[in-house]
Structures are given as structure tokens and as C-alpha cells.
Amino acid sequence: AQSVTQPDIHITVSEGASLELRCNYSYGATPYLFWYVQSPGQGLQLLLKYFSGDTLVQGIKGFEAEFKRSQSSFNLRKPSVHWSDAAEYFCAVGAGNTGKLIFGQGTTLQVKP
Amino acid sequence: GAGVSQSPSNKVTEKGKDVELRCDPISGHTALYWYRQRLGQGLEFLIYFQGNSAPDKSGLPSDRFSAERTGESVSTLTIQRTQQEDSAVYLCASSFQGFRGYTFGSGTRLTVV
């Protein structure tokens, strides 16, 4: 069965520091992979997605993610975190081509001044 | 419309009552998805519509939950005899097909008291 694991429930980083949020997936075929961000009281915003091609994907707000098939991972990175990046981050895998998404449990990012 | 519209945005209901949640997808989007997000959790897939048929309803948690869709338009998610564990944010998404143009609504926050 498809599944997504986000090993870190909560991460705290200092403003200006680099960030890496981990995501591991279980899926039999080539996955479609997504990262979403959800700020308190806000809806889901798509940060980036991987369908095929270059395994390093650039997204909005300075985020990037790298697909590593050998490690079944799709980690999200940002070189310098801003206070406004504090939010909940969700990794998701697309199950087949129906559009069904399987989400991880999320990682809460706190940014220290 | 310009985005996926969900109504009501908030709903408080008494345990045992029935509720209906509405989703208006983006015009032209043939696929529609319902998800549930419990407090502090990731999104759980509930059901997927292609047109007005539901090829995948595997995520509906019990027979108290049902959904229907009129053509390629509005969908309603009905929860009968609500229980406290039904309290969650219910999110709807629509797409042209599969993951093309995938867009989430802002959700309906359901509180069962």
C-alpha cells in the first residue's frame, strides 16, 4: 500500500539558517510527489511537485526538493529560512493517475528570531 | 468560478444530527476529491469523483458517510448521525484530470458537540 512518512513531527530552526524537511514514501511505481504548506487558519498551498525529469525541483518561496529513488525520499530544503516560513508542511504521493493523494502526518516548523 | 468553493466555512452541530457539506469545483474540472483533516493530522482521502461517478470511495470511514456529485458540478458530502470523532476540517479539491490543475478549497471546519 502507498504511504508517506514524515519522520520529524516538529522542527525548530533559527531565522536565516538552512532547513531540510524529510519525506519518505512507499509506492510501487514511479511516484508523483508533492510538498504543501499550511499556515494557521489557511488553506493548503502547493510548494512544488515532481512528476518526472530532473530530480531537483524548484518551487515557490525559495524552496526546492530532491527526488532520490534509491532512498524513496523527497526531502524539502531551503537555504535560508524566514520567520514567515513557520507553518505546517505536508509531503504527499499521488496514487496512480487518478489524482488521489496520500499525505504524510506533517511537520510543524517553528522559526526562532 | 476562480477557485474551489466550500460551504459552509464553519459548522457546529449536535451529536446525532445529520450534516451536509458542499463543494463547488472550478468550472471545467472533471475530477473532484474529498479529504478529511483531523486536528494535528495529515489529510485522509475520502472519495474521488470522475464526472458524477465515484470510482474510488475507499476512504469513507463508515456507512454514515456518503457523497454525491451532480454532473461535473457541485458535490455534497453527507454525514449522518454525527459523532464527536467526525470533528475535523473537510477539504475538497478538483482537477482537470488526475493531477492537472489540482486545486484545494479552503475547507469546512466541522465541530460536533
Coordinates of C-alpha atoms in Angstrom, one line a residue, chain A residues 72-109:
Chain A
S72 CA 12.5 6.5 -1.6
S73 CA 12.9 10.1 -0.4
F74 CA 11.7 13.6 -1.4
N75 CA 13.2 16.0 1.1
L76 CA 12.4 19.6 1.1
R77 CA 15.1 22.2 1.5
K78 CA 15.5 25.9 1.8
P79 CA 18.9 27.6 2.2
S80 CA 17.8 30.5 4.5
V81 CA 14.6 30.4 6.5
H82 CA 12.4 33.4 7.1
W83 CA 10.1 33.9 10.1
S84 CA 7.1 33.8 7.7
D85 CA 8.0 30.2 6.8
A86 CA 6.7 29.0 10.2
A87 CA 3.8 26.6 9.2
E88 CA 2.8 23.0 8.8
Y89 CA 4.4 21.2 5.9
F90 CA 2.9 18.2 4.2
C91 CA 4.5 15.7 1.8
A92 CA 2.2 13.7 -0.4
V93 CA 2.4 11.0 -3.0
G94 CA 0.0 10.7 -5.9
A95 CA -1.5 7.2 -6.1
G96 CA -1.7 6.2 -9.7
N97 CA -3.0 8.8 -12.2
T98 CA -6.5 9.3 -10.6
G99 CA -5.4 12.3 -8.6
K100 CA -5.8 10.6 -5.3
L101 CA -3.2 12.0 -2.8
I102 CA -1.7 10.1 0.2
F103 CA -0.4 12.6 2.8
G104 CA 2.2 12.3 5.5
Q105 CA 1.3 13.4 9.0
G106 CA 3.0 16.7 8.6
T107 CA 6.0 18.6 10.1
T108 CA 5.5 21.7 12.1
L109 CA 8.2 24.3 11.5

